[in-house]
PDB file of C-alpha atoms in Angstrom:
ATOM      1  CA  VAL A 769     117.355 197.632  25.973  1.00 52.00           C
ATOM      2  CA  ALA A 770     118.987 194.356  26.963  1.00 53.00           C
ATOM      3  CA  VAL A 771     117.948 192.692  30.217  1.00 55.00           C
ATOM      4  CA  SER A 772     120.389 190.453  32.043  1.00 67.00           C
ATOM      5  CA  ALA A 773     119.110 187.006  32.978  1.00 70.00           C
ATOM      6  CA  ASP A 774     120.746 187.643  36.381  1.00 81.00           C
ATOM      7  CA  ALA A 775     118.795 190.863  36.974  1.00 80.00           C
ATOM      8  CA  GLY A 776     117.774 191.106  40.619  1.00 83.00           C
ATOM      9  CA  ARG A 777     120.211 188.406  41.756  1.00 90.00           C
ATOM     10  CA  SER A 778     121.646 189.056  45.192  1.00 88.00           C
ATOM     11  CA  ALA A 779     125.329 188.537  45.934  1.00 91.00           C
ATOM     12  CA  CYS A 780     124.309 187.481  49.480  1.00 94.00           C
ATOM     13  CA  GLN A 781     127.187 189.411  51.030  1.00 95.00           C
ATOM     14  CA  ASP A 782     125.282 190.546  54.131  1.00 93.00           C
ATOM     15  CA  GLU A 783     123.996 188.212  56.859  1.00 94.00           C
ATOM     16  CA  SER A 784     120.559 189.871  56.661  1.00 93.00           C
ATOM     17  CA  GLU A 785     120.142 188.464  53.125  1.00 93.00           C
ATOM     18  CA  VAL A 786     120.666 184.796  54.050  1.00 95.00           C
ATOM     19  CA  GLY A 787     117.330 182.962  53.868  1.00 95.00           C
ATOM     20  CA  GLN A 788     115.706 185.839  51.971  1.00 94.00           C
ATOM     21  CA  THR A 789     114.117 185.749  48.530  1.00 94.00           C
ATOM     22  CA  TYR A 790     114.222 188.405  45.817  1.00 93.00           C
ATOM     23  CA  PRO A 791     112.206 188.780  42.611  1.00 92.00           C
ATOM     24  CA  HIS A 792     113.796 187.722  39.339  1.00 91.00           C
ATOM     25  CA  HIS A 793     113.677 190.834  37.140  1.00 88.00           C
ATOM     26  CA  PHE A 794     113.524 188.893  33.864  1.00 88.00           C
ATOM     27  CA  ASP A 795     111.019 186.116  34.625  1.00 92.00           C
ATOM     28  CA  PRO A 796     108.193 186.517  37.185  1.00 94.00           C
ATOM     29  CA  ALA A 797     107.842 182.722  37.357  1.00 96.00           C
ATOM     30  CA  LYS A 798     111.263 182.646  39.078  1.00 95.00           C
ATOM     31  CA  TYR A 799     112.888 184.171  42.115  1.00 95.00           C
ATOM     32  CA  TRP A 800     116.305 184.336  43.793  1.00 94.00           C
ATOM     33  CA  LEU A 801     117.064 182.619  47.111  1.00 96.00           C
ATOM     34  CA  CYS A 802     120.063 183.506  49.302  1.00 96.00           C
ATOM     35  CA  GLU A 803     121.086 180.262  50.928  1.00 96.00           C
ATOM     36  CA  GLU A 804     124.618 181.006  52.096  1.00 95.00           C
ATOM     37  CA  LEU A 805     126.679 184.072  53.014  1.00 96.00           C
ATOM     38  CA  ASN A 806     129.017 185.219  50.208  1.00 96.00           C
ATOM     39  CA  VAL A 807     127.502 182.792  47.686  1.00 95.00           C
ATOM     40  CA  ALA A 808     125.376 184.372  44.944  1.00 94.00           C
ATOM     41  CA  ALA A 809     121.640 183.680  45.188  1.00 95.00           C
ATOM     42  CA  THR A 810     120.230 180.555  43.570  1.00 95.00           C
ATOM     43  CA  GLU A 811     117.573 180.811  40.851  1.00 95.00           C
ATOM     44  CA  VAL A 812     114.352 179.025  41.875  1.00 96.00           C
ATOM     45  CA  ASP A 813     111.397 178.200  39.591  1.00 97.00           C
ATOM     46  CA  CYS A 814     107.829 178.541  40.816  1.00 98.00           C
ATOM     47  CA  PRO A 815     105.680 175.483  40.108  1.00 98.00           C
ATOM     48  CA  ASN A 816     103.880 175.513  36.723  1.00 97.00           C
ATOM     49  CA  GLY A 817     101.104 178.092  36.534  1.00 96.00           C
ATOM     50  CA  LEU A 818     102.471 180.234  39.381  1.00 98.00           C
ATOM     51  CA  ALA A 819     104.378 183.517  39.593  1.00 97.00           C
ATOM     52  CA  TYR A 820     106.529 184.855  42.420  1.00 96.00           C
ATOM     53  CA  MET A 821     104.946 187.710  44.390  1.00 95.00           C
ATOM     54  CA  HIS A 822     107.665 189.447  46.397  1.00 90.00           C
ATOM     55  CA  LEU A 823     105.205 191.266  48.660  1.00 90.00           C
ATOM     56  CA  LEU A 824     103.927 187.857  49.832  1.00 93.00           C
ATOM     57  CA  LYS A 825     107.293 186.085  49.421  1.00 93.00           C
ATOM     58  CA  GLU A 826     105.629 183.133  47.698  1.00 96.00           C
ATOM     59  CA  CYS A 827     104.517 181.747  44.366  1.00 98.00           C
ATOM     60  CA  ILE A 828     100.879 182.519  43.593  1.00 98.00           C
ATOM     61  CA  PRO A 829      98.455 181.868  40.692  1.00 98.00           C
ATOM     62  CA  TRP A 830      99.066 184.133  37.689  1.00 97.00           C
ATOM     63  CA  ALA A 831      95.498 185.476  37.980  1.00 96.00           C
ATOM     64  CA  SER A 832      96.431 186.982  41.377  1.00 96.00           C
ATOM     65  CA  TYR A 833      99.852 188.295  40.317  1.00 95.00           C
ATOM     66  CA  ILE A 834     100.356 192.076  40.429  1.00 91.00           C
ATOM     67  CA  TRP A 835     103.428 193.548  38.759  1.00 88.00           C
ATOM     68  CA  LYS A 836     105.579 195.769  40.959  1.00 85.00           C
ATOM     69  CA  LYS A 837     108.578 197.775  39.806  1.00 84.00           C
ATOM     70  CA  PRO A 838     111.620 195.586  40.577  1.00 78.00           C
ATOM     71  CA  GLU A 839     113.968 196.662  43.339  1.00 80.00           C
ATOM     72  CA  PHE A 840     117.553 195.561  43.705  1.00 81.00           C
ATOM     73  CA  PRO A 841     118.703 193.523  46.704  1.00 85.00           C
ATOM     74  CA  PRO A 842     121.161 195.086  49.187  1.00 86.00           C
ATOM     75  CA  THR A 843     124.222 193.411  47.620  1.00 83.00           C
TER      76      THR A 843
END
């Protein structure tokens, strides 16, 4: 099964998404950030040695990372 490198990327087409982050479905050391309405989310890298934890909305040490089934953003 092929996985898109854009998996989990928000289109940021709803005002509620602006300023929100979403997990990157392909790489847990990255996440998506909606910065502007109607502009697709920007890919952001966690600092070295950290993974993005959507439940906390921050990058945390890999030892504390818990995988969660990815969910898709609203748009």
